[in-house]
PDB file of C-alpha atoms and ligand atoms in Angstrom:
ATOM      1  CA  UNK A   1      31.499 -42.577   4.468  1.00 42.00           C
ATOM      2  CA  UNK A   2      31.694 -39.006   3.540  1.00 47.00           C
ATOM      3  CA  UNK A   3      31.469 -40.063   0.126  1.00 47.00           C
ATOM      4  CA  UNK A   4      28.421 -42.141   0.458  1.00 52.00           C
ATOM      5  CA  UNK A   5      26.769 -39.230   2.729  1.00 50.00           C
ATOM      6  CA  UNK A   6      27.452 -36.801  -0.285  1.00 53.00           C
ATOM      7  CA  UNK A   7      25.991 -39.161  -2.822  1.00 49.00           C
ATOM      8  CA  UNK A   8      22.700 -39.623  -0.688  1.00 50.00           C
ATOM      9  CA  UNK A   9      22.392 -35.417  -0.619  1.00 55.00           C
ATOM     10  CA  UNK A  10      22.845 -35.776  -4.418  1.00 53.00           C
ATOM     11  CA  UNK A  11      20.003 -38.077  -4.831  1.00 49.00           C
ATOM     12  CA  UNK A  12      17.886 -36.336  -1.872  1.00 52.00           C
ATOM     13  CA  UNK A  13      18.764 -32.574  -3.762  1.00 54.00           C
ATOM     14  CA  UNK A  14      17.750 -34.094  -7.073  1.00 48.00           C
ATOM     15  CA  UNK A  15      14.381 -35.895  -5.829  1.00 48.00           C
ATOM     16  CA  UNK A  16      13.523 -32.319  -4.180  1.00 51.00           C
ATOM     17  CA  UNK A  17      14.114 -30.590  -7.294  1.00 46.00           C
ATOM     18  CA  UNK A  18      11.458 -33.284  -9.603  1.00 45.00           C
ATOM     19  CA  UNK A  19       9.381 -32.701  -6.525  1.00 49.00           C
ATOM     20  CA  UNK A  20       9.699 -28.944  -6.459  1.00 50.00           C
ATOM     21  CA  UNK A  21       9.384 -28.905 -10.403  1.00 47.00           C
ATOM     22  CA  UNK A  22       6.498 -31.566 -10.059  1.00 45.00           C
ATOM     23  CA  UNK A  23       4.605 -28.993  -7.417  1.00 49.00           C
ATOM     24  CA  UNK A  24       5.213 -25.979  -9.531  1.00 45.00           C
ATOM     25  CA  UNK A  25       3.824 -27.470 -12.664  1.00 44.00           C
ATOM     26  CA  UNK A  26       0.566 -28.276 -10.465  1.00 49.00           C
ATOM     27  CA  UNK A  27      -1.707 -26.384 -11.880  1.00 51.00           C
ATOM     28  CA  UNK A  28      -1.986 -23.629  -9.264  1.00 58.00           C
ATOM     29  CA  UNK A  29      -4.501 -21.736  -8.335  1.00 57.00           C
ATOM     30  CA  UNK A  30      -6.095 -24.036  -6.138  1.00 77.00           C
ATOM     31  CA  UNK A  31      -9.698 -24.158  -4.422  1.00 92.00           C
ATOM     32  CA  UNK A  32      -9.714 -22.262  -1.002  1.00 96.00           C
ATOM     33  CA  UNK A  33     -10.548 -25.412   0.755  1.00 96.00           C
ATOM     34  CA  UNK A  34      -6.941 -27.378  -0.303  1.00 95.00           C
ATOM     35  CA  UNK A  35      -5.078 -24.704   1.432  1.00 95.00           C
ATOM     36  CA  UNK A  36      -7.088 -22.710   4.133  1.00 97.00           C
ATOM     37  CA  UNK A  37      -9.879 -23.729   6.187  1.00 98.00           C
ATOM     38  CA  UNK A  38     -12.457 -20.707   7.942  1.00 98.00           C
ATOM     39  CA  UNK A  39     -11.140 -19.534  11.334  1.00 97.00           C
ATOM     40  CA  UNK A  40     -14.259 -17.225  12.580  1.00 97.00           C
ATOM     41  CA  UNK A  41     -18.245 -17.585  11.680  1.00 97.00           C
ATOM     42  CA  UNK A  42     -18.115 -19.995   9.378  1.00 95.00           C
ATOM     43  CA  UNK A  43     -21.867 -19.125   8.189  1.00 97.00           C
ATOM     44  CA  UNK A  44     -20.445 -15.883   7.018  1.00 98.00           C
ATOM     45  CA  UNK A  45     -17.821 -17.267   4.325  1.00 98.00           C
ATOM     46  CA  UNK A  46     -19.520 -19.010   1.249  1.00 98.00           C
ATOM     47  CA  UNK A  47     -17.660 -21.183  -1.333  1.00 97.00           C
ATOM     48  CA  UNK A  48     -18.820 -19.996  -4.800  1.00 96.00           C
ATOM     49  CA  UNK A  49     -17.819 -21.673  -8.002  1.00 95.00           C
ATOM     50  CA  UNK A  50     -17.332 -24.837  -7.062  1.00 94.00           C
ATOM     51  CA  UNK A  51     -14.989 -23.699  -4.047  1.00 95.00           C
ATOM     52  CA  UNK A  52     -12.542 -21.470  -6.482  1.00 96.00           C
ATOM     53  CA  UNK A  53     -14.187 -18.727  -5.051  1.00 97.00           C
ATOM     54  CA  UNK A  54     -15.201 -17.464  -1.155  1.00 98.00           C
ATOM     55  CA  UNK A  55     -17.466 -14.515  -0.247  1.00 98.00           C
ATOM     56  CA  UNK A  56     -17.258 -13.193   2.681  1.00 98.00           C
ATOM     57  CA  UNK A  57     -19.847 -11.180   4.986  1.00 98.00           C
ATOM     58  CA  UNK A  58     -19.948  -8.755   7.098  1.00 98.00           C
ATOM     59  CA  UNK A  59     -23.140  -7.805   9.149  1.00 98.00           C
ATOM     60  CA  UNK A  60     -23.833  -6.366  12.571  1.00 97.00           C
ATOM     61  CA  UNK A  61     -23.869 -10.071  13.721  1.00 97.00           C
ATOM     62  CA  UNK A  62     -19.813 -11.140  12.444  1.00 98.00           C
ATOM     63  CA  UNK A  63     -17.376 -10.342  10.149  1.00 98.00           C
ATOM     64  CA  UNK A  64     -15.310 -13.509   9.485  1.00 98.00           C
ATOM     65  CA  UNK A  65     -11.934 -14.992   9.095  1.00 98.00           C
ATOM     66  CA  UNK A  66     -10.090 -17.819   6.934  1.00 98.00           C
ATOM     67  CA  UNK A  67      -6.347 -19.107   7.922  1.00 98.00           C
ATOM     68  CA  UNK A  68      -3.944 -21.192   5.675  1.00 97.00           C
ATOM     69  CA  UNK A  69      -3.792 -24.995   6.955  1.00 96.00           C
ATOM     70  CA  UNK A  70       0.166 -25.039   7.163  1.00 96.00           C
ATOM     71  CA  UNK A  71       2.679 -22.006   7.856  1.00 97.00           C
ATOM     72  CA  UNK A  72       5.268 -21.065   5.161  1.00 98.00           C
ATOM     73  CA  UNK A  73       8.924 -20.079   5.525  1.00 97.00           C
ATOM     74  CA  UNK A  74       9.930 -17.848   2.804  1.00 98.00           C
ATOM     75  CA  UNK A  75       7.512 -17.778  -0.743  1.00 98.00           C
ATOM     76  CA  UNK A  76       5.562 -15.793  -2.523  1.00 98.00           C
ATOM     77  CA  UNK A  77       1.555 -15.600  -1.698  1.00 98.00           C
ATOM     78  CA  UNK A  78      -1.765 -14.452  -3.692  1.00 97.00           C
ATOM     79  CA  UNK A  79      -5.007 -14.036  -4.015  1.00 97.00           C
ATOM     80  CA  UNK A  80      -7.191 -11.883  -6.208  1.00 98.00           C
ATOM     81  CA  UNK A  81      -9.346  -9.821  -4.155  1.00 98.00           C
ATOM     82  CA  UNK A  82     -12.741  -7.644  -5.066  1.00 98.00           C
ATOM     83  CA  UNK A  83     -13.225  -5.148  -2.228  1.00 98.00           C
ATOM     84  CA  UNK A  84     -16.160  -4.152  -0.161  1.00 98.00           C
ATOM     85  CA  UNK A  85     -18.178  -1.553  -2.897  1.00 98.00           C
ATOM     86  CA  UNK A  86     -19.638   1.481  -2.341  1.00 97.00           C
ATOM     87  CA  UNK A  87     -20.280   2.858   0.799  1.00 98.00           C
ATOM     88  CA  UNK A  88     -17.781   0.483   2.413  1.00 98.00           C
ATOM     89  CA  UNK A  89     -16.204   3.162   4.972  1.00 98.00           C
ATOM     90  CA  UNK A  90     -15.444   1.664   8.489  1.00 98.00           C
ATOM     91  CA  UNK A  91     -14.772  -1.644   7.247  1.00 98.00           C
ATOM     92  CA  UNK A  92     -11.768  -3.412   6.959  1.00 98.00           C
ATOM     93  CA  UNK A  93     -10.648  -5.996   4.705  1.00 98.00           C
ATOM     94  CA  UNK A  94      -7.179  -7.719   5.527  1.00 97.00           C
ATOM     95  CA  UNK A  95      -4.958 -10.099   4.088  1.00 97.00           C
ATOM     96  CA  UNK A  96      -1.350 -10.905   6.192  1.00 98.00           C
ATOM     97  CA  UNK A  97       1.074 -13.203   7.189  1.00 98.00           C
ATOM     98  CA  UNK A  98       1.236 -13.717  10.475  1.00 97.00           C
ATOM     99  CA  UNK A  99       3.884 -15.808  12.861  1.00 97.00           C
ATOM    100  CA  UNK A 100       1.657 -16.399  15.653  1.00 92.00           C
ATOM    101  CA  UNK A 101       3.933 -16.302  18.031  1.00 90.00           C
ATOM    102  CA  UNK A 102       2.769 -13.301  20.828  1.00 80.00           C
ATOM    103  CA  UNK A 103       6.241 -12.357  21.943  1.00 81.00           C
ATOM    104  CA  UNK A 104       8.756 -12.556  19.357  1.00 94.00           C
ATOM    105  CA  UNK A 105       5.962 -12.002  16.641  1.00 96.00           C
ATOM    106  CA  UNK A 106       7.122 -11.628  12.470  1.00 98.00           C
ATOM    107  CA  UNK A 107       3.662 -10.179  10.611  1.00 98.00           C
ATOM    108  CA  UNK A 108       3.071  -8.933   7.365  1.00 98.00           C
ATOM    109  CA  UNK A 109       0.099  -6.765   7.068  1.00 98.00           C
ATOM    110  CA  UNK A 110      -1.846  -5.938   3.847  1.00 97.00           C
ATOM    111  CA  UNK A 111      -5.068  -3.766   5.453  1.00 98.00           C
ATOM    112  CA  UNK A 112      -8.026  -2.572   3.456  1.00 98.00           C
ATOM    113  CA  UNK A 113      -9.300   0.310   4.626  1.00 98.00           C
ATOM    114  CA  UNK A 114     -13.142   0.931   3.332  1.00 97.00           C
ATOM    115  CA  UNK A 115     -14.416   4.718   2.403  1.00 97.00           C
ATOM    116  CA  UNK A 116     -17.434   6.269   1.867  1.00 97.00           C
ATOM    117  CA  UNK A 117     -19.036   5.987  -1.685  1.00 97.00           C
ATOM    118  CA  UNK A 118     -16.426   7.826  -4.331  1.00 95.00           C
ATOM    119  CA  UNK A 119     -13.798   8.622  -1.655  1.00 96.00           C
ATOM    120  CA  UNK A 120     -10.879   5.994  -2.369  1.00 96.00           C
ATOM    121  CA  UNK A 121      -9.572   2.543  -0.523  1.00 97.00           C
ATOM    122  CA  UNK A 122      -6.424   3.097   1.665  1.00 98.00           C
ATOM    123  CA  UNK A 123      -3.850  -0.009   1.450  1.00 98.00           C
ATOM    124  CA  UNK A 124      -2.169   0.021   4.606  1.00 98.00           C
ATOM    125  CA  UNK A 125       1.216  -2.281   4.888  1.00 98.00           C
ATOM    126  CA  UNK A 126       3.070  -3.076   8.247  1.00 98.00           C
ATOM    127  CA  UNK A 127       6.003  -5.178   8.960  1.00 98.00           C
ATOM    128  CA  UNK A 128       6.499  -7.071  12.449  1.00 97.00           C
ATOM    129  CA  UNK A 129       9.951  -8.139  12.566  1.00 97.00           C
ATOM    130  CA  UNK A 130      11.537 -10.122  16.029  1.00 94.00           C
ATOM    131  CA  UNK A 131       8.315  -8.720  18.037  1.00 94.00           C
ATOM    132  CA  UNK A 132       8.479  -5.042  16.776  1.00 93.00           C
ATOM    133  CA  UNK A 133       6.018  -3.427  14.516  1.00 95.00           C
ATOM    134  CA  UNK A 134       4.590   0.305  14.015  1.00 96.00           C
ATOM    135  CA  UNK A 135       5.988   0.725  10.877  1.00 97.00           C
ATOM    136  CA  UNK A 136       2.774   1.185   8.954  1.00 98.00           C
ATOM    137  CA  UNK A 137       3.030   2.901   5.346  1.00 98.00           C
ATOM    138  CA  UNK A 138      -0.494   3.831   3.559  1.00 98.00           C
ATOM    139  CA  UNK A 139      -1.239   4.648  -0.032  1.00 98.00           C
ATOM    140  CA  UNK A 140      -4.767   5.416  -1.387  1.00 97.00           C
ATOM    141  CA  UNK A 141      -5.936   2.886  -4.558  1.00 97.00           C
ATOM    142  CA  UNK A 142      -5.396   4.218  -8.009  1.00 97.00           C
ATOM    143  CA  UNK A 143      -8.104   2.427  -9.184  1.00 97.00           C
ATOM    144  CA  UNK A 144     -11.825   1.379  -7.643  1.00 97.00           C
ATOM    145  CA  UNK A 145     -10.450  -2.389  -5.880  1.00 98.00           C
ATOM    146  CA  UNK A 146     -14.274  -3.244  -5.586  1.00 98.00           C
ATOM    147  CA  UNK A 147     -15.345  -2.705  -9.061  1.00 98.00           C
ATOM    148  CA  UNK A 148     -13.027  -5.535 -10.219  1.00 98.00           C
ATOM    149  CA  UNK A 149     -10.750  -8.786  -9.246  1.00 98.00           C
ATOM    150  CA  UNK A 150      -6.799  -7.329  -8.536  1.00 98.00           C
ATOM    151  CA  UNK A 151      -4.002  -9.598  -7.058  1.00 98.00           C
ATOM    152  CA  UNK A 152      -2.013  -8.568  -3.959  1.00 98.00           C
ATOM    153  CA  UNK A 153       0.998 -10.439  -3.183  1.00 98.00           C
ATOM    154  CA  UNK A 154       3.678 -11.108  -0.864  1.00 98.00           C
ATOM    155  CA  UNK A 155       6.863 -12.230  -1.399  1.00 98.00           C
ATOM    156  CA  UNK A 156       9.304 -12.775   1.154  1.00 98.00           C
ATOM    157  CA  UNK A 157      12.243 -14.605   0.509  1.00 98.00           C
ATOM    158  CA  UNK A 158      15.700 -13.664   2.138  1.00 98.00           C
ATOM    159  CA  UNK A 159      16.701 -10.803   0.019  1.00 97.00           C
ATOM    160  CA  UNK A 160      13.443  -8.616   0.488  1.00 98.00           C
ATOM    161  CA  UNK A 161       9.648  -8.545   1.105  1.00 98.00           C
ATOM    162  CA  UNK A 162       7.787  -7.120  -1.208  1.00 98.00           C
ATOM    163  CA  UNK A 163       3.889  -6.129  -1.422  1.00 98.00           C
ATOM    164  CA  UNK A 164       2.974  -5.859  -4.788  1.00 98.00           C
ATOM    165  CA  UNK A 165      -0.640  -4.480  -6.539  1.00 98.00           C
ATOM    166  CA  UNK A 166      -0.920  -6.256  -9.331  1.00 98.00           C
ATOM    167  CA  UNK A 167       2.535  -5.744 -11.098  1.00 97.00           C
ATOM    168  CA  UNK A 168       2.734  -2.664  -9.037  1.00 98.00           C
ATOM    169  CA  UNK A 169       5.250  -2.977  -6.097  1.00 98.00           C
ATOM    170  CA  UNK A 170       4.050  -0.659  -3.082  1.00 98.00           C
ATOM    171  CA  UNK A 171       6.250  -1.687  -0.217  1.00 98.00           C
ATOM    172  CA  UNK A 172       9.859  -3.146  -0.061  1.00 97.00           C
ATOM    173  CA  UNK A 173      11.718  -4.185   3.386  1.00 97.00           C
ATOM    174  CA  UNK A 174      15.013  -4.928   2.121  1.00 96.00           C
ATOM    175  CA  UNK A 175      16.538  -7.566   4.496  1.00 97.00           C
ATOM    176  CA  UNK A 176      19.574  -5.282   6.008  1.00 95.00           C
ATOM    177  CA  UNK A 177      20.610  -7.384   9.031  1.00 95.00           C
ATOM    178  CA  UNK A 178      23.982  -6.561   7.787  1.00 94.00           C
ATOM    179  CA  UNK A 179      23.470  -2.952   9.509  1.00 93.00           C
ATOM    180  CA  UNK A 180      21.536  -4.623  12.442  1.00 93.00           C
ATOM    181  CA  UNK A 181      17.847  -3.775  11.169  1.00 95.00           C
ATOM    182  CA  UNK A 182      15.707  -6.933  11.764  1.00 96.00           C
ATOM    183  CA  UNK A 183      14.384  -9.262   9.811  1.00 97.00           C
ATOM    184  CA  UNK A 184      11.963 -11.969   9.747  1.00 97.00           C
ATOM    185  CA  UNK A 185      13.397 -15.525   8.707  1.00 95.00           C
ATOM    186  CA  UNK A 186      13.176 -17.675  12.153  1.00 94.00           C
ATOM    187  CA  UNK A 187      10.128 -18.350  11.424  1.00 96.00           C
ATOM    188  CA  UNK A 188       6.878 -19.665   9.832  1.00 97.00           C
ATOM    189  CA  UNK A 189       4.309 -17.703   8.903  1.00 98.00           C
ATOM    190  CA  UNK A 190       0.392 -18.736   7.794  1.00 98.00           C
ATOM    191  CA  UNK A 191      -1.365 -16.861   5.823  1.00 98.00           C
ATOM    192  CA  UNK A 192      -4.746 -15.332   6.922  1.00 98.00           C
ATOM    193  CA  UNK A 193      -7.781 -13.101   6.151  1.00 98.00           C
ATOM    194  CA  UNK A 194     -10.468 -11.522   7.907  1.00 98.00           C
ATOM    195  CA  UNK A 195     -13.433  -8.867   6.724  1.00 98.00           C
ATOM    196  CA  UNK A 196     -14.532  -7.308  10.087  1.00 98.00           C
ATOM    197  CA  UNK A 197     -15.598  -3.583  11.284  1.00 97.00           C
ATOM    198  CA  UNK A 198     -12.975  -1.089  12.293  1.00 96.00           C
ATOM    199  CA  UNK A 199     -14.983   1.972  12.468  1.00 95.00           C
ATOM    200  CA  UNK A 200     -12.979   3.452  15.531  1.00 96.00           C
ATOM    201  CA  UNK A 201     -10.031   4.188  13.781  1.00 95.00           C
ATOM    202  CA  UNK A 202      -9.819   3.296   9.769  1.00 95.00           C
ATOM    203  CA  UNK A 203     -11.724   5.742   7.790  1.00 94.00           C
ATOM    204  CA  UNK A 204     -10.739   9.038   8.168  1.00 94.00           C
ATOM    205  CA  UNK A 205      -9.242   8.017  11.513  1.00 94.00           C
ATOM    206  CA  UNK A 206     -12.513   7.124  12.581  1.00 96.00           C
ATOM    207  CA  UNK A 207     -14.307   9.926  11.487  1.00 96.00           C
ATOM    208  CA  UNK A 208     -16.396   7.910   9.022  1.00 96.00           C
ATOM    209  CA  UNK A 209     -18.529   5.164  11.140  1.00 97.00           C
ATOM    210  CA  UNK A 210     -19.766   1.950   9.470  1.00 97.00           C
ATOM    211  CA  UNK A 211     -23.564   2.814   7.921  1.00 98.00           C
ATOM    212  CA  UNK A 212     -25.021  -0.283   8.688  1.00 98.00           C
ATOM    213  CA  UNK A 213     -28.155   0.240   6.725  1.00 97.00           C
ATOM    214  CA  UNK A 214     -26.106  -0.926   4.066  1.00 97.00           C
ATOM    215  CA  UNK A 215     -25.314  -4.268   5.540  1.00 97.00           C
ATOM    216  CA  UNK A 216     -24.612  -7.186   4.926  1.00 98.00           C
ATOM    217  CA  UNK A 217     -20.875  -6.111   3.178  1.00 98.00           C
ATOM    218  CA  UNK A 218     -19.319  -8.849   0.871  1.00 98.00           C
ATOM    219  CA  UNK A 219     -16.437  -9.291  -0.444  1.00 98.00           C
ATOM    220  CA  UNK A 220     -14.878 -11.724  -2.936  1.00 98.00           C
ATOM    221  CA  UNK A 221     -11.355 -13.359  -2.599  1.00 98.00           C
ATOM    222  CA  UNK A 222     -10.553 -16.369  -6.078  1.00 97.00           C
ATOM    223  CA  UNK A 223      -6.825 -17.803  -7.299  1.00 96.00           C
ATOM    224  CA  UNK A 224      -5.557 -18.484  -3.760  1.00 95.00           C
ATOM    225  CA  UNK A 225      -2.105 -19.136  -4.689  1.00 96.00           C
ATOM    226  CA  UNK A 226       0.483 -20.347  -2.176  1.00 96.00           C
ATOM    227  CA  UNK A 227       3.951 -21.157  -3.083  1.00 96.00           C
ATOM    228  CA  UNK A 228       6.834 -21.601  -0.092  1.00 97.00           C
ATOM    229  CA  UNK A 229       8.088 -24.045   2.335  1.00 97.00           C
ATOM    230  CA  UNK A 230       5.513 -25.646   4.245  1.00 96.00           C
ATOM    231  CA  UNK A 231       6.443 -25.621   8.016  1.00 95.00           C
ATOM    232  CA  UNK A 232       6.518 -28.704   9.168  1.00 91.00           C
ATOM    233  CA  UNK A 233       7.908 -30.015   5.681  1.00 93.00           C
ATOM    234  CA  UNK A 234      11.341 -30.734   4.330  1.00 93.00           C
ATOM    235  CA  UNK A 235      13.507 -29.089   6.998  1.00 90.00           C
ATOM    236  CA  UNK A 236      15.922 -28.290   3.967  1.00 94.00           C
ATOM    237  CA  UNK A 237      13.525 -26.612   1.688  1.00 96.00           C
ATOM    238  CA  UNK A 238      13.417 -22.791   3.156  1.00 96.00           C
ATOM    239  CA  UNK A 239      17.508 -22.787   2.690  1.00 95.00           C
ATOM    240  CA  UNK A 240      17.310 -24.197  -0.511  1.00 96.00           C
ATOM    241  CA  UNK A 241      18.531 -21.322  -3.326  1.00 94.00           C
ATOM    242  CA  UNK A 242      16.796 -22.809  -5.893  1.00 96.00           C
ATOM    243  CA  UNK A 243      13.572 -22.265  -4.917  1.00 97.00           C
ATOM    244  CA  UNK A 244      12.142 -19.814  -7.635  1.00 98.00           C
ATOM    245  CA  UNK A 245      11.235 -17.144  -5.267  1.00 98.00           C
ATOM    246  CA  UNK A 246      15.118 -17.296  -3.993  1.00 98.00           C
ATOM    247  CA  UNK A 247      16.388 -16.376  -7.707  1.00 97.00           C
ATOM    248  CA  UNK A 248      17.652 -13.494  -9.385  1.00 97.00           C
ATOM    249  CA  UNK A 249      15.139 -12.064 -10.806  1.00 97.00           C
ATOM    250  CA  UNK A 250      13.434 -12.004  -7.183  1.00 98.00           C
ATOM    251  CA  UNK A 251      16.388 -10.727  -5.167  1.00 98.00           C
ATOM    252  CA  UNK A 252      15.249  -6.695  -6.197  1.00 97.00           C
ATOM    253  CA  UNK A 253      13.501  -5.271  -7.966  1.00 97.00           C
ATOM    254  CA  UNK A 254      13.732  -4.618 -12.134  1.00 97.00           C
ATOM    255  CA  UNK A 255      13.803  -1.246 -13.615  1.00 98.00           C
ATOM    256  CA  UNK A 256      10.229  -1.591 -14.594  1.00 98.00           C
ATOM    257  CA  UNK A 257       9.718  -2.493 -11.131  1.00 98.00           C
ATOM    258  CA  UNK A 258      11.459   0.221  -9.435  1.00 97.00           C
ATOM    259  CA  UNK A 259       9.761   3.150 -11.801  1.00 98.00           C
ATOM    260  CA  UNK A 260       6.312   1.618 -10.744  1.00 98.00           C
ATOM    261  CA  UNK A 261       7.496   1.539  -6.805  1.00 98.00           C
ATOM    262  CA  UNK A 262       8.796   5.532  -7.521  1.00 97.00           C
ATOM    263  CA  UNK A 263       5.407   6.394  -9.291  1.00 98.00           C
ATOM    264  CA  UNK A 264       3.350   4.897  -6.323  1.00 98.00           C
ATOM    265  CA  UNK A 265       5.187   6.474  -3.784  1.00 97.00           C
ATOM    266  CA  UNK A 266       5.052  10.016  -5.511  1.00 98.00           C
ATOM    267  CA  UNK A 267       1.343   9.687  -6.361  1.00 98.00           C
ATOM    268  CA  UNK A 268      -0.252   7.621  -4.159  1.00 98.00           C
ATOM    269  CA  UNK A 269       1.206   7.592  -0.745  1.00 98.00           C
ATOM    270  CA  UNK A 270      -0.697   9.248   1.918  1.00 98.00           C
ATOM    271  CA  UNK A 271       1.118   8.254   5.160  1.00 98.00           C
ATOM    272  CA  UNK A 272       5.013   7.127   6.092  1.00 98.00           C
ATOM    273  CA  UNK A 273       5.914   6.333   9.340  1.00 98.00           C
ATOM    274  CA  UNK A 274       9.623   7.233   7.900  1.00 97.00           C
ATOM    275  CA  UNK A 275       8.389  10.320   7.815  1.00 97.00           C
ATOM    276  CA  UNK A 276       6.174  10.993  11.127  1.00 98.00           C
ATOM    277  CA  UNK A 277       8.544  13.319  13.184  1.00 97.00           C
ATOM    278  CA  UNK A 278       5.779  13.213  15.656  1.00 97.00           C
ATOM    279  CA  UNK A 279       5.830   9.126  16.082  1.00 97.00           C
ATOM    280  CA  UNK A 280       9.686   8.828  15.485  1.00 97.00           C
ATOM    281  CA  UNK A 281      11.544  12.258  16.698  1.00 97.00           C
ATOM    282  CA  UNK A 282      14.717   9.964  15.251  1.00 96.00           C
ATOM    283  CA  UNK A 283      14.068   8.261  12.156  1.00 96.00           C
ATOM    284  CA  UNK A 284      13.796   4.731  12.252  1.00 95.00           C
ATOM    285  CA  UNK A 285      17.311   2.890  10.814  1.00 94.00           C
ATOM    286  CA  UNK A 286      15.505   0.747   8.174  1.00 94.00           C
ATOM    287  CA  UNK A 287      14.360   3.778   6.885  1.00 94.00           C
ATOM    288  CA  UNK A 288      17.645   4.964   5.652  1.00 89.00           C
ATOM    289  CA  UNK A 289      18.990   1.254   4.509  1.00 74.00           C
ATOM    290  CA  UNK A 290      17.144   2.043   0.897  1.00 74.00           C
ATOM    291  CA  UNK A 291      15.755  -0.836  -1.215  1.00 73.00           C
TER     292      UNK A 291
HETATM  293  C1  LIG B   1     -11.223   8.319   2.415  1.00 94.95           C
HETATM  294  O1  LIG B   1     -11.463   9.304   1.615  1.00 94.95           O
HETATM  295  C2  LIG B   1     -10.338  10.753   2.340  1.00 94.95           C
HETATM  296  C3  LIG B   1     -11.010  12.207   1.299  1.00 94.95           C
HETATM  297  O2  LIG B   1     -10.626  11.584   0.403  1.00 94.95           O
HETATM  298  C4  LIG B   1      -8.991  10.446   2.425  1.00 94.95           C
HETATM  299  O3  LIG B   1      -8.989  11.601   2.958  1.00 94.95           O
HETATM  300  C5  LIG B   1      -8.728   8.883   3.272  1.00 94.95           C
HETATM  301  O4  LIG B   1      -7.364   8.874   2.974  1.00 94.95           O
HETATM  302  C6  LIG B   1      -9.401   7.937   2.659  1.00 94.95           C
HETATM  303  N1  LIG B   1      -9.480   6.740   3.060  1.00 94.95           N
HETATM  304  C7  LIG B   1      -9.542   6.622   4.287  1.00 94.95           C
HETATM  305  C8  LIG B   1      -9.740   4.817   4.906  1.00 94.95           C
HETATM  306  O5  LIG B   1      -9.967   7.096   5.022  1.00 94.95           O
END
């Protein structure tokens, strides 16, 4: 009986392997509607290029938003975004993953805070693990993110969570459960994006107001790519060490990525909750845990 079970298991794993390989060569990226649906103000999201790209619109009537149809447990999500150009102060474009569970929320946030013409965009990242957030970091982008598309990626595996801007890791949150630090790993997360007005806090802490005479504001997205374990889906998927995003090259930054990560932190980081003594007289433990 045991042998029979292990034989079935072997065949099932082989099938899963073939299936996973098949999926990975299916020719991603996909169209918007394959993986996503509009969740807020569908008249403000326009499909372009045969549905391979979209335009988000913000005006005085409304912002807009979209979400993935599935949730995922571990994986890598990326998309190319061209942010609101010119005077974008007070606008916020967000790209995030969220477990959508109120009390014990897990969430991984990219928030792009607009600015006055010629002033740098700020990227704020935040991480909620088991219901606790308040882990904001901010970097000013070293290029104009409204002049062209750039790739924004969240990698989430059993070893760490990494936020990438193109090929530059701007943030790493290591799995330090062994040191008692919470790490999101029990709840699947959906992928979300919104464009909205937040001039009460976004730009220079709310000092710079949105200039509606410049509206409507547009942001563009394309090359949607979600690779992960969909939930509901095969229950063994998330714990399968053969998922490519769990592979050795994705378990820690390589030497080149480490250099880029240090470069960002030294040259472009403008806020880190880890060093905010007025907010955290006692430095949170994950801040010492290294990467
Ligand atoms: C906007 O530009 C100002 C001045 O360069 C800078 O201090 C700030 O960090 C920028 N970003 C935001 C979101 O305010």
